[in-house]
PDB file of C-alpha atoms in Angstrom:
ATOM      1  CA  MET A 243      21.822-121.660  28.645  1.00  0.00           C
ATOM      2  CA  VAL A 244      24.691-120.247  30.551  1.00  0.00           C
ATOM      3  CA  ARG A 245      26.157-119.809  27.401  1.00  0.00           C
ATOM      4  CA  SER A 246      23.620-118.599  25.353  1.00  0.00           C
ATOM      5  CA  ALA A 247      22.319-116.034  28.393  1.00  0.00           C
ATOM      6  CA  ALA A 248      26.176-114.508  28.413  1.00  0.00           C
ATOM      7  CA  THR A 249      25.840-114.246  25.065  1.00  0.00           C
ATOM      8  CA  ALA A 250      22.657-112.159  24.858  1.00  0.00           C
ATOM      9  CA  CYS A 251      23.743-109.730  27.824  1.00  0.00           C
ATOM     10  CA  LEU A 252      27.152-109.355  25.763  1.00  0.00           C
ATOM     11  CA  LEU A 253      25.039-108.266  22.627  1.00  0.00           C
ATOM     12  CA  LEU A 254      22.733-105.863  24.614  1.00  0.00           C
ATOM     13  CA  LEU A 255      25.840-104.107  25.959  1.00  0.00           C
ATOM     14  CA  LEU A 256      27.418-103.570  22.532  1.00  0.00           C
ATOM     15  CA  ALA A 257      24.286-101.931  21.416  1.00  0.00           C
ATOM     16  CA  ALA A 258      23.414 -99.743  24.273  1.00  0.00           C
ATOM     17  CA  PRO A 259      25.516 -97.023  22.707  1.00  0.00           C
ATOM     18  CA  VAL A 260      23.776 -97.174  19.415  1.00  0.00           C
ATOM     19  CA  LEU A 261      20.563 -96.749  21.089  1.00  0.00           C
ATOM     20  CA  ALA A 262      21.146 -93.985  23.150  1.00  0.00           C
ATOM     21  CA  GLU A 263      22.498 -92.138  20.361  1.00  0.00           C
ATOM     22  CA  ASP A 264      19.390 -92.847  18.272  1.00  0.00           C
ATOM     23  CA  ALA A 265      16.809 -91.537  21.159  1.00  0.00           C
ATOM     24  CA  ALA A 266      19.106 -88.316  21.827  1.00  0.00           C
ATOM     25  CA  PRO A 267      17.273 -84.858  21.126  1.00  0.00           C
ATOM     26  CA  PRO A 268      18.307 -83.025  17.624  1.00  0.00           C
ATOM     27  CA  PRO A 269      20.985 -80.342  17.841  1.00  0.00           C
ATOM     28  CA  VAL A 270      19.892 -76.958  18.834  1.00  0.00           C
ATOM     29  CA  VAL A 271      20.832 -75.104  15.790  1.00  0.00           C
ATOM     30  CA  SER A 272      21.307 -70.829  17.013  1.00  0.00           C
ATOM     31  CA  THR A 273      19.989 -68.302  15.146  1.00  0.00           C
ATOM     32  CA  GLU A 274      21.598 -65.724  17.001  1.00  0.00           C
ATOM     33  CA  ALA A 275      24.510 -64.030  15.712  1.00  0.00           C
ATOM     34  CA  PRO A 276      27.473 -63.945  18.098  1.00  0.00           C
ATOM     35  CA  VAL A 277      27.630 -60.625  19.828  1.00  0.00           C
ATOM     36  CA  LEU A 278      30.627 -58.363  21.095  1.00  0.00           C
ATOM     37  CA  GLY A 279      30.718 -58.451  24.495  1.00  0.00           C
ATOM     38  CA  ASP A 280      32.694 -55.817  27.091  1.00  0.00           C
ATOM     39  CA  ALA A 281      35.859 -57.364  26.501  1.00  0.00           C
ATOM     40  CA  GLY A 282      36.013 -57.103  22.790  1.00  0.00           C
ATOM     41  CA  ALA A 283      35.578 -61.043  22.491  1.00  0.00           C
ATOM     42  CA  TRP A 284      33.174 -62.336  20.258  1.00  0.00           C
ATOM     43  CA  VAL A 285      30.551 -64.169  22.984  1.00  0.00           C
ATOM     44  CA  GLU A 286      27.657 -66.564  21.318  1.00  0.00           C
ATOM     45  CA  ALA A 287      24.044 -65.491  21.420  1.00  0.00           C
ATOM     46  CA  ALA A 288      21.976 -67.748  23.457  1.00  0.00           C
ATOM     47  CA  PRO A 289      20.437 -70.527  21.551  1.00  0.00           C
ATOM     48  CA  LEU A 290      16.988 -70.270  20.820  1.00  0.00           C
ATOM     49  CA  LEU A 291      14.963 -73.681  22.022  1.00  0.00           C
ATOM     50  CA  PRO A 292      12.708 -75.383  19.088  1.00  0.00           C
ATOM     51  CA  GLY A 293       8.984 -73.845  19.483  1.00  0.00           C
ATOM     52  CA  ALA A 294      10.094 -70.702  20.962  1.00  0.00           C
ATOM     53  CA  ALA A 295       8.188 -68.099  20.179  1.00  0.00           C
ATOM     54  CA  ASP A 296      10.814 -65.389  18.026  1.00  0.00           C
ATOM     55  CA  PRO A 297      11.880 -62.256  19.426  1.00  0.00           C
ATOM     56  CA  ALA A 298       8.959 -59.580  19.665  1.00  0.00           C
ATOM     57  CA  PRO A 299       9.685 -56.658  17.793  1.00  0.00           C
ATOM     58  CA  PRO A 300      10.264 -53.405  18.919  1.00  0.00           C
ATOM     59  CA  THR A 301       7.584 -51.526  20.353  1.00  0.00           C
ATOM     60  CA  GLY A 302       8.828 -47.637  19.527  1.00  0.00           C
ATOM     61  CA  THR A 303       6.420 -45.654  16.962  1.00  0.00           C
ATOM     62  CA  PRO A 304       8.348 -44.684  13.936  1.00  0.00           C
ATOM     63  CA  ALA A 305       9.250 -41.269  13.734  1.00  0.00           C
ATOM     64  CA  PRO A 306       6.402 -39.886  11.080  1.00  0.00           C
ATOM     65  CA  ILE A 307       7.351 -38.763   7.689  1.00  0.00           C
ATOM     66  CA  LYS A 308       7.198 -34.940   7.249  1.00  0.00           C
ATOM     67  CA  ALA A 309       5.124 -33.899   3.980  1.00  0.00           C
ATOM     68  CA  ASP A 310       6.068 -31.144   2.257  1.00  0.00           C
ATOM     69  CA  THR A 311       3.225 -28.720   2.045  1.00  0.00           C
ATOM     70  CA  ASP A 312       4.554 -25.965   0.431  1.00  0.00           C
ATOM     71  CA  LEU A 313       2.548 -24.380  -2.336  1.00  0.00           C
ATOM     72  CA  VAL A 314       5.571 -22.363  -3.689  1.00  0.00           C
ATOM     73  CA  ARG A 315       7.801 -25.468  -4.003  1.00  0.00           C
ATOM     74  CA  LEU A 316       4.936 -27.686  -5.270  1.00  0.00           C
ATOM     75  CA  VAL A 317       4.475 -25.295  -8.314  1.00  0.00           C
ATOM     76  CA  LEU A 318       8.228 -25.107  -8.803  1.00  0.00           C
ATOM     77  CA  LYS A 319       8.406 -29.347  -8.837  1.00  0.00           C
ATOM     78  CA  ALA A 320       5.636 -29.634 -10.929  1.00  0.00           C
ATOM     79  CA  HIS A 321       5.790 -30.810 -14.497  1.00  0.00           C
ATOM     80  CA  PRO A 322       6.632 -28.221 -16.744  1.00  0.00           C
ATOM     81  CA  VAL A 323       3.170 -28.076 -18.774  1.00  0.00           C
ATOM     82  CA  VAL A 324       1.414 -28.011 -15.593  1.00  0.00           C
ATOM     83  CA  GLN A 325       3.513 -25.515 -14.351  1.00  0.00           C
ATOM     84  CA  GLY A 326       2.656 -23.409 -17.904  1.00  0.00           C
ATOM     85  CA  VAL A 327      -0.754 -23.747 -17.089  1.00  0.00           C
ATOM     86  CA  MET A 328      -0.681 -22.176 -14.144  1.00  0.00           C
ATOM     87  CA  ALA A 329       1.343 -19.330 -15.168  1.00  0.00           C
ATOM     88  CA  LEU A 330      -1.180 -18.352 -17.746  1.00  0.00           C
ATOM     89  CA  LEU A 331      -4.335 -18.390 -15.234  1.00  0.00           C
ATOM     90  CA  ALA A 332      -1.941 -16.411 -13.131  1.00  0.00           C
ATOM     91  CA  LEU A 333      -1.769 -13.371 -15.962  1.00  0.00           C
ATOM     92  CA  ALA A 334      -5.929 -14.171 -16.257  1.00  0.00           C
ATOM     93  CA  ILE A 335      -5.886 -13.263 -12.588  1.00  0.00           C
ATOM     94  CA  ALA A 336      -3.778 -10.488 -12.867  1.00  0.00           C
ATOM     95  CA  ALA A 337      -5.681  -9.199 -16.257  1.00  0.00           C
ATOM     96  CA  VAL A 338      -8.771  -9.691 -13.994  1.00  0.00           C
ATOM     97  CA  LEU A 339      -7.416  -7.534 -11.222  1.00  0.00           C
ATOM     98  CA  THR A 340      -6.393  -4.674 -14.116  1.00  0.00           C
ATOM     99  CA  VAL A 341      -9.728  -4.767 -15.510  1.00  0.00           C
ATOM    100  CA  LEU A 342     -11.660  -3.894 -11.873  1.00  0.00           C
ATOM    101  CA  LEU A 343      -9.385  -1.323 -11.422  1.00  0.00           C
ATOM    102  CA  PHE A 344     -10.020   0.445 -14.633  1.00  0.00           C
ATOM    103  CA  LYS A 345     -13.407   0.046 -14.600  1.00  0.00           C
ATOM    104  CA  LEU A 346     -13.502   1.356 -11.284  1.00  0.00           C
ATOM    105  CA  VAL A 347     -11.801   4.216 -12.298  1.00  0.00           C
ATOM    106  CA  GLU A 348     -13.725   4.932 -15.265  1.00  0.00           C
ATOM    107  CA  PHE A 349     -17.108   4.228 -13.567  1.00  0.00           C
ATOM    108  CA  ALA A 350     -16.627   6.703 -11.323  1.00  0.00           C
ATOM    109  CA  LEU A 351     -15.799   9.431 -13.877  1.00  0.00           C
ATOM    110  CA  ALA A 352     -18.561   8.820 -15.963  1.00  0.00           C
ATOM    111  CA  PHE A 353     -21.449   8.858 -13.431  1.00  0.00           C
ATOM    112  CA  ARG A 354     -19.805  11.539 -12.439  1.00  0.00           C
ATOM    113  CA  HIS A 355     -19.770  13.996 -15.321  1.00  0.00           C
ATOM    114  CA  LEU A 356     -22.781  12.412 -16.148  1.00  0.00           C
ATOM    115  CA  ARG A 357     -24.584  13.777 -12.643  1.00  0.00           C
ATOM    116  CA  ARG A 358     -22.951  17.037 -13.482  1.00  0.00           C
ATOM    117  CA  THR A 359     -24.560  17.504 -17.049  1.00  0.00           C
ATOM    118  CA  GLU A 360     -27.617  16.452 -15.618  1.00  0.00           C
ATOM    119  CA  ALA A 361     -27.623  19.250 -13.255  1.00  0.00           C
ATOM    120  CA  ALA A 362     -26.934  21.909 -16.185  1.00  0.00           C
ATOM    121  CA  LEU A 363     -29.744  20.493 -17.900  1.00  0.00           C
ATOM    122  CA  ALA A 364     -31.684  21.334 -14.783  1.00  0.00           C
ATOM    123  CA  THR A 365     -30.653  24.824 -14.487  1.00  0.00           C
ATOM    124  CA  ALA A 366     -29.481  25.935 -18.210  1.00  0.00           C
ATOM    125  CA  ALA A 367     -31.335  28.693 -19.875  1.00  0.00           C
ATOM    126  CA  ASP A 368     -29.806  27.052 -23.111  1.00  0.00           C
ATOM    127  CA  LEU A 369     -29.702  23.355 -23.138  1.00  0.00           C
ATOM    128  CA  PHE A 370     -28.061  23.623 -26.551  1.00  0.00           C
ATOM    129  CA  ALA A 371     -25.036  24.924 -24.877  1.00  0.00           C
ATOM    130  CA  LEU A 372     -23.792  22.455 -22.612  1.00  0.00           C
ATOM    131  CA  GLN A 373     -20.029  22.201 -22.276  1.00  0.00           C
ATOM    132  CA  GLY A 374     -18.061  19.386 -21.510  1.00  0.00           C
ATOM    133  CA  ASP A 375     -16.567  15.696 -22.913  1.00  0.00           C
ATOM    134  CA  ASP A 376     -19.453  13.549 -21.458  1.00  0.00           C
ATOM    135  CA  PRO A 377     -22.341  12.110 -24.130  1.00  0.00           C
ATOM    136  CA  LEU A 378     -25.162  14.653 -22.825  1.00  0.00           C
ATOM    137  CA  ALA A 379     -22.600  17.478 -23.623  1.00  0.00           C
ATOM    138  CA  LEU A 380     -22.101  16.037 -27.172  1.00  0.00           C
ATOM    139  CA  ALA A 381     -25.768  15.468 -27.540  1.00  0.00           C
ATOM    140  CA  SER A 382     -26.732  18.910 -26.495  1.00  0.00           C
ATOM    141  CA  ARG A 383     -24.447  20.462 -29.515  1.00  0.00           C
ATOM    142  CA  ALA A 384     -25.069  17.558 -31.919  1.00  0.00           C
ATOM    143  CA  ALA A 385     -29.053  19.654 -31.139  1.00  0.00           C
ATOM    144  CA  ARG A 386     -27.745  23.183 -31.382  1.00  0.00           C
ATOM    145  CA  ALA A 387     -25.854  22.051 -34.966  1.00  0.00           C
ATOM    146  CA  GLU A 388     -29.235  20.677 -36.289  1.00  0.00           C
ATOM    147  CA  VAL A 389     -31.109  23.720 -35.169  1.00  0.00           C
ATOM    148  CA  ASP A 390     -28.399  26.374 -36.632  1.00  0.00           C
ATOM    149  CA  GLY A 391     -28.832  24.135 -39.866  1.00  0.00           C
ATOM    150  CA  LEU A 392     -32.628  24.578 -40.242  1.00  0.00           C
ATOM    151  CA  PRO A 393     -33.804  27.108 -43.169  1.00  0.00           C
ATOM    152  CA  PRO A 394     -35.919  29.746 -41.800  1.00  0.00           C
ATOM    153  CA  THR A 395     -39.150  28.602 -43.475  1.00  0.00           C
ATOM    154  CA  LEU A 396     -39.807  25.316 -41.772  1.00  0.00           C
ATOM    155  CA  THR A 397     -42.345  22.416 -43.000  1.00  0.00           C
ATOM    156  CA  ALA A 398     -43.403  19.310 -42.009  1.00  0.00           C
ATOM    157  CA  ALA A 399     -41.429  17.109 -44.201  1.00  0.00           C
ATOM    158  CA  LEU A 400     -38.128  19.484 -43.096  1.00  0.00           C
ATOM    159  CA  ARG A 401     -39.624  19.148 -39.094  1.00  0.00           C
ATOM    160  CA  ALA A 402     -39.430  15.500 -39.638  1.00  0.00           C
ATOM    161  CA  ALA A 403     -36.130  15.000 -41.787  1.00  0.00           C
ATOM    162  CA  SER A 404     -34.173  16.878 -38.794  1.00  0.00           C
ATOM    163  CA  ARG A 405     -35.744  15.257 -35.972  1.00  0.00           C
ATOM    164  CA  ASP A 406     -34.808  12.161 -37.948  1.00  0.00           C
ATOM    165  CA  ARG A 407     -31.266  13.364 -38.018  1.00  0.00           C
ATOM    166  CA  LEU A 408     -31.311  14.079 -34.640  1.00  0.00           C
ATOM    167  CA  ASP A 409     -31.887  10.766 -33.357  1.00  0.00           C
ATOM    168  CA  LEU A 410     -29.325   9.069 -35.624  1.00  0.00           C
ATOM    169  CA  ALA A 411     -26.718  11.363 -34.161  1.00  0.00           C
ATOM    170  CA  LEU A 412     -27.826  10.834 -30.422  1.00  0.00           C
ATOM    171  CA  ASP A 413     -27.772   6.895 -31.446  1.00  0.00           C
ATOM    172  CA  ARG A 414     -24.134   7.566 -32.488  1.00  0.00           C
ATOM    173  CA  ILE A 415     -23.319   9.105 -29.589  1.00  0.00           C
ATOM    174  CA  GLU A 416     -24.796   7.091 -27.093  1.00  0.00           C
ATOM    175  CA  ALA A 417     -23.103   3.667 -28.676  1.00  0.00           C
ATOM    176  CA  GLY A 418     -20.041   5.399 -28.831  1.00  0.00           C
ATOM    177  CA  ALA A 419     -19.969   5.853 -24.715  1.00  0.00           C
ATOM    178  CA  VAL A 420     -21.403   2.794 -24.086  1.00  0.00           C
ATOM    179  CA  MET A 421     -18.620   0.560 -26.653  1.00  0.00           C
ATOM    180  CA  ARG A 422     -16.111   2.754 -24.210  1.00  0.00           C
ATOM    181  CA  LEU A 423     -17.800   1.448 -21.607  1.00  0.00           C
ATOM    182  CA  ARG A 424     -17.924  -2.107 -22.610  1.00  0.00           C
ATOM    183  CA  SER A 425     -13.980  -2.198 -22.925  1.00  0.00           C
ATOM    184  CA  GLY A 426     -12.226  -5.260 -21.268  1.00  0.00           C
ATOM    185  CA  THR A 427     -15.739  -6.960 -21.056  1.00  0.00           C
ATOM    186  CA  GLY A 428     -14.597  -9.620 -23.693  1.00  0.00           C
ATOM    187  CA  LEU A 429     -11.886 -10.180 -21.758  1.00  0.00           C
ATOM    188  CA  LEU A 430     -13.970 -11.163 -18.908  1.00  0.00           C
ATOM    189  CA  ALA A 431     -16.035 -12.924 -20.705  1.00  0.00           C
ATOM    190  CA  SER A 432     -13.545 -15.087 -22.430  1.00  0.00           C
ATOM    191  CA  ILE A 433     -11.729 -15.687 -18.922  1.00  0.00           C
ATOM    192  CA  GLY A 434     -14.666 -16.997 -17.326  1.00  0.00           C
ATOM    193  CA  ALA A 435     -15.684 -19.351 -20.054  1.00  0.00           C
ATOM    194  CA  VAL A 436     -11.734 -21.001 -20.635  1.00  0.00           C
ATOM    195  CA  GLY A 437     -10.453 -20.270 -17.215  1.00  0.00           C
ATOM    196  CA  PRO A 438     -12.224 -23.776 -15.711  1.00  0.00           C
ATOM    197  CA  PHE A 439     -11.424 -25.746 -18.927  1.00  0.00           C
ATOM    198  CA  VAL A 440      -7.343 -24.409 -18.915  1.00  0.00           C
ATOM    199  CA  GLY A 441      -7.693 -25.728 -14.861  1.00  0.00           C
ATOM    200  CA  LEU A 442      -9.074 -28.969 -15.847  1.00  0.00           C
ATOM    201  CA  PHE A 443      -6.193 -29.195 -18.658  1.00  0.00           C
ATOM    202  CA  GLY A 444      -3.635 -29.256 -15.871  1.00  0.00           C
ATOM    203  CA  THR A 445      -5.734 -31.705 -13.797  1.00  0.00           C
ATOM    204  CA  VAL A 446      -5.805 -34.080 -16.672  1.00  0.00           C
ATOM    205  CA  PHE A 447      -2.091 -33.659 -16.971  1.00  0.00           C
ATOM    206  CA  GLY A 448      -1.251 -33.836 -13.657  1.00  0.00           C
ATOM    207  CA  ILE A 449      -3.239 -37.319 -12.736  1.00  0.00           C
ATOM    208  CA  MET A 450      -1.985 -38.908 -15.828  1.00  0.00           C
ATOM    209  CA  ASN A 451       1.699 -37.897 -14.800  1.00  0.00           C
ATOM    210  CA  SER A 452       0.994 -39.547 -11.384  1.00  0.00           C
ATOM    211  CA  PHE A 453       0.185 -42.892 -13.366  1.00  0.00           C
ATOM    212  CA  LEU A 454       3.231 -42.663 -15.058  1.00  0.00           C
ATOM    213  CA  ALA A 455       4.496 -42.489 -11.794  1.00  0.00           C
ATOM    214  CA  ILE A 456       3.263 -45.835 -10.994  1.00  0.00           C
ATOM    215  CA  ALA A 457       4.224 -47.370 -13.999  1.00  0.00           C
ATOM    216  CA  ALA A 458       7.803 -46.103 -13.540  1.00  0.00           C
ATOM    217  CA  THR A 459       8.518 -47.159 -10.096  1.00  0.00           C
ATOM    218  CA  GLN A 460       6.013 -50.569  -9.975  1.00  0.00           C
ATOM    219  CA  THR A 461       4.467 -48.832  -6.964  1.00  0.00           C
ATOM    220  CA  THR A 462       1.384 -47.185  -5.663  1.00  0.00           C
ATOM    221  CA  SER A 463       3.164 -45.682  -2.583  1.00  0.00           C
ATOM    222  CA  LEU A 464       1.323 -42.358  -1.345  1.00  0.00           C
ATOM    223  CA  SER A 465       4.496 -40.439  -1.884  1.00  0.00           C
ATOM    224  CA  VAL A 466       4.720 -41.393  -5.598  1.00  0.00           C
ATOM    225  CA  VAL A 467       1.300 -40.586  -6.229  1.00  0.00           C
ATOM    226  CA  ALA A 468       0.752 -37.378  -4.344  1.00  0.00           C
ATOM    227  CA  PRO A 469       2.470 -35.046  -5.834  1.00  0.00           C
ATOM    228  CA  GLY A 470       0.949 -35.253  -9.041  1.00  0.00           C
ATOM    229  CA  ILE A 471      -2.507 -35.490  -7.780  1.00  0.00           C
ATOM    230  CA  ALA A 472      -1.659 -32.113  -5.908  1.00  0.00           C
ATOM    231  CA  GLU A 473      -0.601 -29.919  -8.588  1.00  0.00           C
ATOM    232  CA  ALA A 474      -3.519 -31.258 -10.684  1.00  0.00           C
ATOM    233  CA  LEU A 475      -5.519 -30.252  -7.950  1.00  0.00           C
ATOM    234  CA  LEU A 476      -3.588 -26.766  -7.585  1.00  0.00           C
ATOM    235  CA  ALA A 477      -4.203 -26.135 -11.351  1.00  0.00           C
ATOM    236  CA  THR A 478      -7.640 -26.727 -11.215  1.00  0.00           C
ATOM    237  CA  GLY A 479      -7.815 -24.002  -7.980  1.00  0.00           C
ATOM    238  CA  ILE A 480      -6.117 -21.531  -9.882  1.00  0.00           C
ATOM    239  CA  GLY A 481      -8.416 -22.086 -12.660  1.00  0.00           C
ATOM    240  CA  LEU A 482     -11.544 -21.471 -10.581  1.00  0.00           C
ATOM    241  CA  VAL A 483      -9.669 -18.169  -8.926  1.00  0.00           C
ATOM    242  CA  ALA A 484      -9.407 -16.515 -12.335  1.00  0.00           C
ATOM    243  CA  ALA A 485     -12.704 -17.586 -13.871  1.00  0.00           C
ATOM    244  CA  ILE A 486     -15.124 -16.845 -10.600  1.00  0.00           C
ATOM    245  CA  PRO A 487     -13.997 -13.481 -10.022  1.00  0.00           C
ATOM    246  CA  ALA A 488     -14.187 -12.660 -13.815  1.00  0.00           C
ATOM    247  CA  VAL A 489     -17.901 -13.632 -14.317  1.00  0.00           C
ATOM    248  CA  LEU A 490     -18.534 -11.726 -11.094  1.00  0.00           C
ATOM    249  CA  LEU A 491     -17.242  -8.356 -12.582  1.00  0.00           C
ATOM    250  CA  TYR A 492     -18.704  -9.286 -16.043  1.00  0.00           C
ATOM    251  CA  ASN A 493     -22.219  -9.066 -14.774  1.00  0.00           C
ATOM    252  CA  GLY A 494     -21.470  -5.963 -12.404  1.00  0.00           C
ATOM    253  CA  VAL A 495     -20.260  -4.532 -15.545  1.00  0.00           C
ATOM    254  CA  MET A 496     -23.080  -5.164 -17.238  1.00  0.00           C
ATOM    255  CA  ARG A 497     -25.422  -3.958 -14.819  1.00  0.00           C
ATOM    256  CA  ARG A 498     -23.788  -0.412 -14.401  1.00  0.00           C
ATOM    257  CA  ILE A 499     -23.760  -0.475 -18.180  1.00  0.00           C
ATOM    258  CA  ALA A 500     -27.407  -0.314 -18.115  1.00  0.00           C
ATOM    259  CA  SER A 501     -27.989   1.931 -15.471  1.00  0.00           C
ATOM    260  CA  TYR A 502     -25.602   4.420 -17.241  1.00  0.00           C
ATOM    261  CA  ARG A 503     -27.880   4.171 -20.336  1.00  0.00           C
ATOM    262  CA  HIS A 504     -31.288   4.235 -18.484  1.00  0.00           C
ATOM    263  CA  ARG A 505     -29.839   7.738 -17.235  1.00  0.00           C
ATOM    264  CA  LEU A 506     -28.556   8.627 -21.094  1.00  0.00           C
ATOM    265  CA  ALA A 507     -32.009   7.966 -22.260  1.00  0.00           C
ATOM    266  CA  ASP A 508     -33.738  10.594 -19.836  1.00  0.00           C
ATOM    267  CA  GLY A 509     -30.792  13.246 -20.691  1.00  0.00           C
ATOM    268  CA  ARG A 510     -31.651  12.219 -24.366  1.00  0.00           C
ATOM    269  CA  SER A 511     -35.619  12.653 -23.370  1.00  0.00           C
ATOM    270  CA  VAL A 512     -34.949  15.972 -22.008  1.00  0.00           C
ATOM    271  CA  LEU A 513     -33.290  17.209 -25.282  1.00  0.00           C
ATOM    272  CA  LEU A 514     -35.675  15.751 -27.725  1.00  0.00           C
ATOM    273  CA  CYS A 515     -38.867  17.554 -25.768  1.00  0.00           C
ATOM    274  CA  ARG A 516     -36.810  20.920 -25.875  1.00  0.00           C
ATOM    275  CA  PHE A 517     -35.415  20.407 -29.624  1.00  0.00           C
ATOM    276  CA  SER A 518     -39.048  19.777 -30.610  1.00  0.00           C
ATOM    277  CA  HIS A 519     -40.292  23.081 -28.662  1.00  0.00           C
ATOM    278  CA  GLU A 520     -37.946  24.855 -30.967  1.00  0.00           C
ATOM    279  CA  LEU A 521     -39.444  23.079 -34.483  1.00  0.00           C
ATOM    280  CA  ASP A 522     -42.668  24.145 -32.959  1.00  0.00           C
ATOM    281  CA  ARG A 523     -41.628  27.691 -32.486  1.00  0.00           C
ATOM    282  CA  ARG A 524     -40.151  27.944 -35.529  1.00  0.00           C
ATOM    283  CA  MET A 525     -42.742  26.799 -37.456  1.00  0.00           C
ATOM    284  CA  GLY A 526     -45.353  28.904 -35.810  1.00  0.00           C
ATOM    285  CA  ALA A 527     -43.281  32.019 -36.761  1.00  0.00           C
TER     286      ALA A 527
END
């Protein structure tokens, strides 16, 4: 018994180091890189305990990215096709402004000459001797030429033929005056009708350029998509800036032409009445 007990105690003493090694916790592996100390020596960072939380990220707010909102730089960085569309629309805007300035001067002069001739019609003793280059003065001289060409003996047939010839001459004079005032309206109509679609072409190409950039970079980042969309919207805006004033100016020109034709019709009526009285006087004589 004593011998067997001694043998068991000896076995326990021999197995104790092995059991203690198995029961020890696993070694802690540090995930921190060594840092450089004050004296210039590398100092091992404190190990992380198992189950400990990861170090908190820095709480500082990242600096915001400054967006480039300069329209000039946006146009310079745009695709060449979109730049061409913008240049074409800029030329259209310049054309609209040119027609606007020209029409302001032209209508001011036309109505001033017309008012002067109307005043002469109201005060002149001989309505067939008006001077000037406006339509009413030309109509008065056409009436004078027709009266001078009448024979001494006037019949009803000659009277009707003379009136028809004068009507044709006045129609030509009025059509020429209106045609001169209508110059430039075709350009305004074209810009007003085509301008938005030209801007839409630039919009479509800009958006297509954005999708191509997404496909090339394999990312949908806003910095990749935003330039193409911005230049597309800018092309649309320039198209509207060209088309809206063109439509408004076209409508204004047509209203002024209608007013001018109405005043020409009044002066024409006065001339025709005087011409009819002249024919009546010759027939009575």
